Coordinates of C-alpha atoms and ligand atoms in Angstrom, one line a residue:
M7 CA 108.4 88.9 145.5
A8 CA 111.2 87.4 147.4
A9 CA 114.4 86.2 145.9
D10 CA 115.4 82.7 146.8
E11 CA 118.1 81.6 144.3
T12 CA 120.8 83.6 142.6
E13 CA 123.4 82.8 140.1
G14 CA 126.5 85.0 139.9
E15 CA 127.3 87.4 137.1
V16 CA 129.8 86.6 134.4
P17 CA 132.8 88.9 134.5
D18 CA 133.4 91.2 131.5
G19 CA 135.4 89.6 128.8
A20 CA 133.4 86.4 128.8
P21 CA 134.4 84.1 125.9
W22 CA 132.2 84.1 122.8
W23 CA 130.6 80.8 123.5
E24 CA 129.2 82.1 126.7
T25 CA 127.5 85.0 125.0
A26 CA 126.5 83.4 121.7
V27 CA 123.3 82.0 120.5
F28 CA 124.0 78.7 118.7
Y29 CA 122.0 77.3 115.9
Q30 CA 122.1 73.6 115.1
V31 CA 122.1 72.6 111.4
Y32 CA 121.2 69.0 110.6
P33 CA 122.7 69.0 107.1
R34 CA 120.5 66.3 105.6
S35 CA 117.4 68.3 106.3
F36 CA 118.5 71.9 106.1
A37 CA 118.7 72.8 102.4
D38 CA 119.4 71.0 99.2
S39 CA 121.4 72.6 96.5
D40 CA 121.6 69.7 94.0
G41 CA 118.0 68.3 94.0
D42 CA 118.7 64.9 95.3
G43 CA 116.3 65.2 98.2
V44 CA 119.0 65.4 100.8
G45 CA 120.5 68.6 102.1
D46 CA 124.1 69.5 101.6
L47 CA 126.9 72.0 102.4
E48 CA 126.1 74.2 99.5
G49 CA 122.5 74.3 100.7
I50 CA 123.7 75.6 104.1
R51 CA 126.0 78.1 102.4
G52 CA 123.0 79.4 100.4
H53 CA 121.1 80.2 103.6
L54 CA 123.8 81.7 105.7
A55 CA 122.4 85.2 105.2
D56 CA 119.1 84.0 106.6
L57 CA 120.8 82.8 109.7
A58 CA 122.7 86.1 110.1
W59 CA 119.3 87.8 109.7
L60 CA 117.9 85.7 112.5
G61 CA 120.7 87.0 114.6
V62 CA 122.4 83.8 115.8
D63 CA 126.2 83.9 116.4
A64 CA 127.4 80.3 115.8
L65 CA 126.4 77.2 113.9
W66 CA 126.8 73.7 115.1
I67 CA 126.7 71.5 112.0
S68 CA 125.8 67.8 112.6
P69 CA 128.1 65.2 110.8
F70 CA 128.8 65.6 107.1
F71 CA 131.8 63.3 107.0
R72 CA 132.2 60.2 104.9
S73 CA 129.7 57.7 106.2
P74 CA 127.7 54.7 105.2
M75 CA 124.8 56.5 106.9
A76 CA 123.7 53.6 109.2
D77 CA 123.2 56.4 111.8
F78 CA 122.9 59.2 109.2
G79 CA 126.5 60.4 109.7
Y80 CA 127.1 59.5 113.3
D81 CA 128.8 56.4 111.9
V82 CA 132.0 58.0 110.4
S83 CA 134.2 56.1 107.9
D84 CA 136.6 59.1 107.3
Y85 CA 136.8 61.9 109.9
C86 CA 138.8 64.0 107.5
D87 CA 136.7 64.1 104.4
V88 CA 133.2 65.3 103.4
D89 CA 130.8 62.6 102.2
P90 CA 130.0 63.2 98.5
L91 CA 126.3 63.4 99.4
F92 CA 127.1 66.7 101.2
G93 CA 129.8 68.1 98.9
D94 CA 133.6 68.1 99.3
L95 CA 136.3 69.7 101.4
A96 CA 136.6 72.7 99.0
G97 CA 132.8 73.2 99.5
F98 CA 133.3 73.1 103.3
D99 CA 136.1 75.7 103.0
R100 CA 133.7 78.0 101.1
L101 CA 131.0 77.5 103.6
L102 CA 133.4 78.3 106.5
A103 CA 134.8 81.4 104.7
D104 CA 131.3 82.7 104.0
A105 CA 130.1 82.1 107.5
H106 CA 133.1 83.9 109.0
A107 CA 132.5 86.8 106.6
L108 CA 129.0 87.1 108.0
G109 CA 130.3 87.0 111.6
L110 CA 129.0 83.4 112.1
R111 CA 131.3 80.9 114.0
V112 CA 131.2 77.3 112.9
V113 CA 131.4 74.3 115.2
I114 CA 131.4 70.9 113.7
D115 CA 130.4 67.5 115.1
W116 CA 133.1 65.2 116.3
V117 CA 132.2 61.5 117.0
P118 CA 134.9 60.1 119.3
N119 CA 133.1 57.2 120.9
H120 CA 132.7 55.1 117.9
T121 CA 133.5 54.8 114.1
S122 CA 131.6 53.2 111.3
D123 CA 132.2 49.5 110.9
Q124 CA 133.3 50.6 107.4
H125 CA 136.1 52.8 108.8
P126 CA 139.5 51.5 107.6
W127 CA 140.5 51.2 111.2
F128 CA 137.7 48.8 112.0
V129 CA 138.1 47.0 108.6
D130 CA 141.8 46.5 109.6
A131 CA 141.0 45.6 113.3
S132 CA 138.4 43.0 112.3
S133 CA 140.6 41.4 109.6
S134 CA 142.4 39.3 112.2
R135 CA 143.1 38.9 115.9
D136 CA 146.7 39.8 115.0
S137 CA 145.9 43.0 113.3
P138 CA 148.0 45.9 114.6
R139 CA 144.8 47.8 115.0
R140 CA 142.9 45.0 116.8
D141 CA 143.1 46.9 120.1
W142 CA 141.7 50.1 118.6
Y143 CA 138.3 48.6 119.3
V144 CA 136.9 46.7 122.3
W145 CA 137.0 42.9 121.8
R146 CA 136.1 40.2 124.3
D147 CA 136.4 36.4 124.1
P148 CA 133.2 34.3 124.0
T149 CA 131.8 33.3 127.3
P150 CA 131.3 29.6 128.1
D151 CA 127.5 29.9 127.8
G152 CA 127.6 32.0 124.6
A153 CA 126.2 35.1 126.3
P154 CA 127.5 38.5 125.5
P155 CA 130.4 39.7 127.7
N156 CA 128.2 41.9 129.9
N157 CA 124.6 43.1 130.3
W158 CA 125.0 46.4 128.4
V159 CA 122.2 47.1 125.9
S160 CA 122.4 49.1 122.7
A161 CA 121.0 52.6 122.8
F162 CA 118.5 52.2 120.0
D163 CA 117.2 48.7 120.8
L164 CA 117.0 48.1 124.5
S165 CA 116.3 44.5 123.9
A166 CA 119.6 44.0 122.1
P167 CA 123.0 43.7 123.6
A168 CA 125.7 46.3 123.1
W169 CA 127.8 43.5 121.6
T170 CA 128.0 41.7 118.3
F171 CA 129.8 38.4 117.8
H172 CA 132.3 38.7 115.0
E173 CA 132.3 35.2 113.5
P174 CA 135.4 35.4 111.4
T175 CA 137.6 36.2 114.4
G176 CA 135.6 34.6 117.1
Q177 CA 135.2 37.5 119.5
W178 CA 132.5 40.0 120.5
Y179 CA 133.0 43.7 119.8
L180 CA 131.3 46.5 121.8
H181 CA 128.9 49.1 120.3
L182 CA 126.9 51.3 122.6
F183 CA 124.9 52.2 119.5
E184 CA 124.3 50.2 116.3
A185 CA 126.4 47.2 115.4
A186 CA 127.6 49.3 112.5
Q187 CA 129.1 51.7 115.1
P188 CA 131.9 49.8 117.0
D189 CA 133.2 51.7 120.0
L190 CA 136.8 52.9 119.8
N191 CA 139.1 51.8 122.6
W192 CA 140.6 55.0 124.0
D193 CA 142.8 52.9 126.4
E194 CA 144.9 52.4 123.3
P195 CA 147.2 55.4 123.1
A196 CA 147.3 55.2 119.3
V197 CA 143.5 55.7 119.2
E198 CA 143.8 58.9 121.3
A199 CA 146.6 60.1 119.1
A200 CA 144.7 59.4 115.9
M201 CA 141.5 61.1 117.2
H202 CA 143.6 64.1 118.2
D203 CA 144.8 64.3 114.7
T204 CA 141.2 64.5 113.4
L205 CA 140.7 67.5 115.7
R206 CA 143.8 69.1 114.3
F207 CA 142.7 68.5 110.8
W208 CA 139.6 70.6 111.2
L209 CA 141.2 73.2 113.5
D210 CA 143.8 73.8 110.8
R211 CA 141.0 74.4 108.4
G212 CA 139.7 77.1 110.7
V213 CA 136.6 75.6 112.5
D214 CA 135.7 77.4 115.7
G215 CA 135.2 74.2 117.6
F216 CA 133.4 71.0 118.0
R217 CA 130.3 69.5 119.4
A218 CA 131.6 66.2 120.8
D219 CA 129.2 63.4 120.4
V220 CA 128.6 61.2 123.5
V221 CA 132.0 62.3 124.7
H222 CA 131.7 60.8 128.1
G223 CA 132.0 57.5 126.3
I224 CA 135.8 57.9 125.6
G225 CA 136.6 56.4 129.0
K226 CA 135.2 53.1 130.1
D227 CA 135.9 50.8 133.1
P228 CA 138.4 48.4 131.5
A229 CA 136.7 45.6 133.5
L230 CA 133.5 46.3 131.6
P231 CA 131.4 45.2 134.6
D232 CA 127.7 44.5 134.3
D233 CA 125.4 47.4 135.0
P234 CA 123.7 47.0 138.4
P235 CA 120.3 45.3 138.2
E236 CA 118.4 48.4 139.1
V237 CA 119.6 50.1 135.9
A238 CA 119.9 47.1 133.7
G239 CA 118.1 48.0 130.4
V240 CA 119.2 51.6 130.5
P241 CA 121.6 52.2 127.7
H242 CA 125.1 52.2 129.0
C243 CA 125.8 55.5 127.2
A244 CA 123.5 57.1 129.8
L245 CA 125.4 55.5 132.8
N246 CA 129.1 55.6 131.7
D247 CA 130.9 58.1 134.0
E248 CA 134.5 57.1 134.5
P249 CA 137.4 59.1 136.0
V250 CA 139.7 58.4 133.1
T251 CA 137.5 60.4 130.8
H252 CA 138.3 63.6 132.7
E253 CA 142.0 63.2 131.9
R254 CA 141.3 62.6 128.3
L255 CA 139.1 65.7 128.1
R256 CA 142.0 67.7 129.7
S257 CA 144.2 66.6 126.8
I258 CA 141.6 67.6 124.3
R259 CA 141.2 70.9 126.0
A260 CA 144.9 71.6 125.9
L261 CA 145.0 70.7 122.2
V262 CA 142.0 72.9 121.3
D263 CA 143.1 75.8 123.5
G264 CA 146.6 75.6 121.9
Y265 CA 145.1 77.0 118.7
P266 CA 144.7 80.7 118.3
G267 CA 141.2 82.3 118.0
D268 CA 139.2 81.0 120.9
R269 CA 138.2 77.5 119.7
M270 CA 135.9 75.5 121.9
V271 CA 134.3 72.1 122.6
V272 CA 130.7 71.7 123.6
G273 CA 130.2 68.1 124.9
E274 CA 127.2 65.9 124.7
V275 CA 127.6 64.3 128.1
F276 CA 124.5 62.2 127.9
L277 CA 124.2 61.4 131.6
L278 CA 120.9 61.6 133.4
S279 CA 121.7 64.2 136.0
T280 CA 122.9 67.8 135.9
D281 CA 125.2 67.0 138.8
A282 CA 127.0 64.4 136.8
V283 CA 127.3 66.6 133.7
A284 CA 128.7 69.4 135.9
T285 CA 131.8 67.4 136.7
Y286 CA 132.9 67.6 133.0
Y287 CA 133.6 71.3 132.9
G288 CA 134.1 74.6 134.6
R289 CA 136.9 77.2 135.3
G290 CA 138.8 76.4 132.1
D291 CA 139.0 72.7 132.9
E292 CA 137.9 69.9 130.5
L293 CA 135.0 70.9 128.2
H294 CA 134.2 74.5 127.4
L295 CA 130.5 73.8 127.6
A296 CA 128.3 70.8 128.1
F297 CA 124.7 70.1 127.1
N298 CA 122.2 69.8 130.0
F299 CA 119.2 67.8 128.9
P300 CA 116.7 67.8 131.8
P301 CA 115.1 71.0 130.4
L302 CA 114.7 69.3 127.0
F303 CA 112.8 66.5 128.7
A304 CA 110.9 68.8 131.1
P305 CA 107.2 69.0 130.7
W306 CA 105.4 72.3 130.2
R307 CA 105.1 73.0 133.9
A308 CA 106.3 76.0 135.9
D309 CA 107.4 73.8 138.9
R310 CA 109.4 71.5 136.7
W311 CA 111.2 74.3 134.9
R312 CA 111.9 76.0 138.2
A313 CA 113.4 72.8 139.5
C314 CA 115.6 72.5 136.3
I315 CA 116.8 76.1 136.9
E316 CA 117.5 75.4 140.6
D317 CA 119.4 72.2 139.8
T318 CA 121.4 74.0 137.2
V319 CA 122.4 76.8 139.6
R320 CA 123.2 74.3 142.4
A321 CA 125.3 72.0 140.2
L322 CA 127.1 74.4 137.9
D323 CA 127.6 77.6 139.8
P324 CA 130.0 76.3 142.4
R325 CA 132.2 74.9 139.6
G326 CA 132.1 78.0 137.5
A327 CA 130.5 76.0 134.7
W328 CA 128.5 78.1 132.3
P329 CA 124.9 76.7 131.7
T330 CA 123.5 75.7 128.3
W331 CA 119.8 75.5 127.4
V332 CA 118.3 73.3 124.8
L333 CA 114.6 72.8 123.8
A334 CA 115.2 70.6 120.8
N335 CA 117.8 68.7 118.8
H336 CA 117.9 66.0 116.1
D337 CA 117.4 63.2 118.6
N338 CA 114.1 64.2 120.3
P339 CA 110.6 65.2 119.3
R340 CA 110.3 68.9 118.8
P341 CA 109.0 71.0 121.7
R342 CA 105.5 71.6 120.2
T343 CA 105.1 67.9 119.5
R344 CA 106.4 67.0 122.9
Y345 CA 104.2 69.3 124.8
D346 CA 101.2 68.4 122.6
R347 CA 101.7 64.7 123.2
A348 CA 102.1 65.2 126.9
A349 CA 98.9 67.3 127.1
A350 CA 97.0 64.6 125.2
R351 CA 98.3 62.0 127.6
A352 CA 97.1 64.2 130.5
G353 CA 93.6 64.3 129.0
E354 CA 93.7 67.8 127.3
D355 CA 91.1 67.8 124.5
A356 CA 92.3 68.1 121.0
G357 CA 90.8 71.5 120.4
T358 CA 92.5 72.9 123.4
T359 CA 95.8 71.4 122.4
A360 CA 95.5 72.9 118.9
R361 CA 94.9 76.3 120.4
R362 CA 97.7 76.1 123.0
S363 CA 100.3 74.4 120.8
E364 CA 102.0 77.3 119.2
A365 CA 101.5 79.5 122.3
R366 CA 103.4 77.1 124.4
A367 CA 106.3 76.9 121.9
R368 CA 106.4 80.7 121.8
A369 CA 106.6 81.0 125.5
A370 CA 109.2 78.3 125.7
A371 CA 111.3 80.3 123.1
V372 CA 111.3 83.3 125.4
L373 CA 112.5 81.1 128.3
L374 CA 115.2 79.6 126.1
L375 CA 116.5 82.9 125.0
T376 CA 116.3 84.7 128.4
L377 CA 117.8 82.2 130.8
R378 CA 121.3 82.6 132.1
G379 CA 123.5 80.5 129.8
T380 CA 124.1 79.7 126.2
P381 CA 121.0 78.8 124.2
F382 CA 121.0 76.3 121.3
V383 CA 118.3 76.6 118.7
Y384 CA 117.6 73.5 116.5
Q385 CA 116.8 74.3 112.9
G386 CA 113.1 74.7 112.3
E387 CA 112.5 75.5 116.0
E388 CA 112.5 79.1 114.9
L389 CA 109.6 78.3 112.6
G390 CA 107.6 76.6 115.3
L391 CA 107.7 73.3 113.4
C392 CA 106.1 70.1 114.7
D393 CA 107.5 66.7 113.9
A394 CA 106.6 65.2 110.6
E395 CA 104.2 62.3 110.5
V396 CA 106.4 59.6 108.9
P397 CA 104.5 56.7 107.5
P398 CA 106.0 53.3 108.2
D399 CA 107.3 52.8 104.7
R400 CA 109.4 56.0 105.0
Q401 CA 110.9 55.4 108.4
V402 CA 114.6 55.1 108.2
D403 CA 116.2 55.9 111.6
P404 CA 117.2 53.0 113.8
G405 CA 116.5 55.2 116.8
G406 CA 113.0 56.2 115.7
R407 CA 113.9 59.9 115.5
D408 CA 112.8 60.7 111.9
G409 CA 110.0 63.1 112.9
C410 CA 112.2 65.9 114.2
R411 CA 114.6 65.5 111.2
A412 CA 112.0 66.4 108.6
P413 CA 113.3 68.8 105.9
V414 CA 113.0 72.5 106.7
P415 CA 110.3 74.1 104.4
W416 CA 111.8 77.2 102.8
D417 CA 108.8 78.6 101.0
A418 CA 105.2 78.1 100.0
T419 CA 105.9 76.6 96.6
G420 CA 104.9 73.0 95.9
D421 CA 108.3 71.6 96.8
H422 CA 109.0 74.1 99.6
G423 CA 112.5 74.9 98.3
W424 CA 113.5 71.2 98.0
P425 CA 114.1 71.1 94.2
T426 CA 113.5 67.4 93.5
G427 CA 113.5 66.2 89.9
S428 CA 112.2 63.2 88.1
G429 CA 110.7 61.0 90.8
V430 CA 113.2 62.1 93.5
R431 CA 111.6 63.0 96.8
T432 CA 113.0 64.4 100.0
W433 CA 114.6 61.8 102.2
L434 CA 111.9 62.3 104.8
P435 CA 108.5 63.8 104.4
L436 CA 108.1 67.5 105.2
P437 CA 106.6 68.7 108.5
P438 CA 102.9 69.5 108.8
E439 CA 101.5 72.9 107.6
A440 CA 104.5 73.5 105.3
D441 CA 102.3 75.8 103.1
T442 CA 102.2 78.4 105.8
R443 CA 104.8 77.3 108.3
N444 CA 107.9 77.9 106.1
R445 CA 110.8 80.4 106.1
A446 CA 109.5 82.7 103.4
S447 CA 105.9 83.0 104.7
E448 CA 107.1 83.5 108.2
A449 CA 109.7 86.1 107.2
A450 CA 106.8 88.1 105.6
D451 CA 104.7 87.9 108.8
P452 CA 105.8 90.0 111.7
D453 CA 103.6 88.0 114.0
S454 CA 105.3 84.7 113.1
V455 CA 107.3 82.4 115.4
L456 CA 110.3 83.3 113.2
H457 CA 110.0 87.0 114.0
L458 CA 109.5 86.2 117.7
Y459 CA 112.9 84.3 117.7
R460 CA 114.5 87.2 115.8
R461 CA 113.1 89.8 118.3
A462 CA 114.1 87.7 121.3
I463 CA 117.7 87.2 120.0
A464 CA 117.9 90.9 119.2
L465 CA 116.7 91.9 122.7
R466 CA 119.1 89.5 124.2
R467 CA 122.0 91.0 122.2
S468 CA 121.1 94.5 123.2
T469 CA 120.4 93.7 126.9
P470 CA 123.5 93.1 129.0
A471 CA 121.4 91.7 131.8
L472 CA 120.1 88.9 129.5
V473 CA 123.5 88.0 128.0
R474 CA 125.5 87.8 131.2
G475 CA 123.5 89.0 134.1
S476 CA 122.8 87.1 137.3
C477 CA 119.5 85.1 137.5
T478 CA 117.3 85.3 140.5
L479 CA 114.2 83.1 140.7
L480 CA 111.2 85.1 142.1
D481 CA 108.2 84.0 144.0
A482 CA 105.2 83.8 141.6
P483 CA 101.6 82.4 141.6
D484 CA 101.2 78.7 140.8
G485 CA 101.8 77.9 137.2
V486 CA 104.0 81.0 136.7
L487 CA 107.8 81.1 136.5
A488 CA 109.4 84.4 137.2
Y489 CA 113.1 85.4 137.3
R490 CA 115.1 88.6 137.3
R491 CA 118.3 89.1 135.3
S492 CA 120.7 91.8 136.5
V493 CA 124.1 93.2 135.7
G494 CA 126.0 96.0 137.3
D495 CA 124.4 97.7 140.2
G496 CA 121.0 96.4 139.3
V497 CA 119.5 99.9 138.8
A498 CA 117.0 99.7 136.0
E499 CA 118.3 102.5 134.0
G500 CA 118.6 100.5 130.8
S501 CA 122.2 101.5 130.4
A502 CA 125.0 99.0 130.1
T503 CA 127.3 101.1 132.2
D504 CA 124.8 101.9 135.0
G505 CA 123.7 98.3 135.4
D506 CA 120.6 96.7 134.0
T507 CA 117.7 94.6 135.3
V508 CA 114.9 92.8 133.5
E509 CA 112.3 90.5 134.7
V510 CA 110.9 87.4 132.8
L511 CA 107.4 86.1 133.5
V512 CA 106.1 82.8 132.0
N513 CA 102.6 81.6 132.4
F514 CA 102.5 77.8 131.9
T515 CA 98.7 77.6 132.5
D516 CA 95.7 77.9 130.1
G517 CA 94.2 80.8 132.0
P518 CA 95.1 84.4 132.8
V519 CA 97.1 84.9 136.0
E520 CA 97.4 88.1 138.0
V521 CA 100.9 89.1 138.9
T522 CA 102.5 92.4 140.0
P523 CA 101.6 95.1 137.4
G524 CA 104.0 97.8 136.1
G525 CA 107.1 98.0 134.0
T526 CA 107.7 98.3 130.3
V527 CA 107.1 95.3 128.1
L528 CA 110.2 94.7 126.1
L529 CA 109.1 91.4 124.5
A530 CA 105.9 89.4 124.5
S531 CA 105.7 85.8 123.2
D532 CA 102.3 86.5 121.6
D533 CA 102.4 90.0 120.2
P534 CA 104.9 91.9 118.0
S535 CA 103.7 95.2 119.4
P536 CA 102.6 94.5 123.0
E537 CA 101.1 97.0 125.4
A538 CA 103.7 99.5 126.6
R539 CA 102.9 99.2 130.3
F540 CA 102.5 95.8 131.9
T541 CA 98.9 95.5 133.2
G542 CA 99.7 92.7 135.6
V543 CA 97.4 90.2 133.8
L544 CA 99.6 87.5 132.2
G545 CA 97.6 85.7 129.5
P546 CA 97.5 82.0 129.0
D547 CA 100.8 80.4 127.8
R548 CA 102.2 83.9 127.6
A549 CA 105.8 85.0 128.4
V550 CA 106.9 88.6 128.8
V551 CA 110.2 90.3 129.4
L552 CA 109.8 93.5 131.4
R553 CA 111.9 96.3 132.6
R554 CA 110.3 97.2 135.9
Ligands
TEU4 O1 123.2 60.8 120.7 C1 123.5 60.2 121.9 C2 122.4 59.7 122.7 O2 122.7 58.9 123.7 C3 121.0 59.9 122.5 O3 120.7 61.2 122.2 C4 120.4 58.9 121.6 O4 120.0 59.5 120.4 C5 119.2 58.3 122.2 O5 119.5 57.7 123.4 C6 118.6 57.3 121.3 O6 117.2 57.1 121.7 C7 124.3 61.1 119.9 C8 123.8 61.7 118.6 O7 123.2 63.0 119.0 C9 122.8 60.8 118.0 O8 122.2 61.4 116.8 C10 123.6 59.6 117.6 O9 122.7 58.6 117.0 C11 124.3 59.0 118.7 O10 125.0 59.9 119.5 C12 125.4 58.0 118.3 O11 126.4 58.7 117.6

């Protein structure tokens, strides 16, 4: 097998966010302590031990701030308070203290591109054209023909403009997302200062960092030009890539790095190319980490994953930017659902899809947790959940993302750990197979997806080559992705000091594939106690980690 692509090693002393496994908590759907059918901070606190058992190092908690919930918390009306639905500040402090006591870092969501239209800043700004806060948002005069100021479309409804006409004051305001989410104007220094204060508020409380929502939105071309015709209809949030943003990120970096204790920012730079994302971080500049979404959208195909890995190496490595890997989040169909739907579209029969579904998700988990970079696990991914079927009368999200946000089933009881009382039901229906595919049932079954995640995370933690080793793509038969991870001198002694090398093989096909035999099987996606010596036959949709 010939090597054709290598990423460098990370020097010793890598910061925690480069060696951590992150776990995303979507608080509405994680766990409910008060029986109102919506998750809350006490619910999260009650399950911290489960997350420590899983072996993750850090939590990213999606928004729990005061919000009218037009976008389920991504429309913030007070950045410095907890929405009563989720608890209160004292409850957050308890959650943070308990997480830290268990060795879990806590990163919270920060939504700098827009506020809620109920935020006092927007209430003030929209009260009059003369409001001192008028320029905190992006206003434009009416055009002669009554059309919106430019051709930008809103992210959730591509047929709708990213502008709403505000009758009382006779101007349009910009919103890349819902009308209830007016964009802040970061060209106004007071906005930047106020948003910095919101960071300080949480840093002072002890959070380990932030996941910064659509953070590339904080700089926009002040001329607000039309998007070119060839991309008209693509949400502007996926195109906005302005030089001024980099300066603003440097200020944020300086603020965050000014705090003791290695705080960090992982940015959601929702641009369509890895090359573009790469310009937002690296070598201590701007963001600490940035999400890279092409792997999340990649189909279950070896060549496409290989291309994602090659692109990542090519774009990030020269900049010293550390990769991140994501299979799932609260905005996209879960991996099983995504792969199943793609297979159905490609003509796979339903029986085959049913047989392959979990196997594909298991093999993908091995990929996620063995690639070079920081993995992010989305709650419920470790249970192998599919999206919920959400009937029309229960759909609530303006972006059509309800399915992946279904509540996490905790046990096999009737309510699956969501204690709902008199007529209360969970805010979204539970995912399929909750009777068997729940935390308690999977914890009791060593063959479960949950235990696979736990084993893979544990292997990662105990294998220096997987945490910080170089990654070399290897030649492999069609439909197989193979890579080698190495630290030190590359001698396969299994000792951290002497160097360490492991090999990962992933079969994306529905048939067995012959590869080079030999080596010890450290982890297999389909078997808690796999064969000791690798036979060279890689089963369908199977991933193995070997020490050759
Ligand atoms: O998402 C930003 C984003 O651009 C997409 O993921 C978006 O959800 C998709 O284009 C819609 O189809 C972030 C948050 O992750 C998301 O939940 C919020 O709704 C959005 O920002 C606005 O804050």
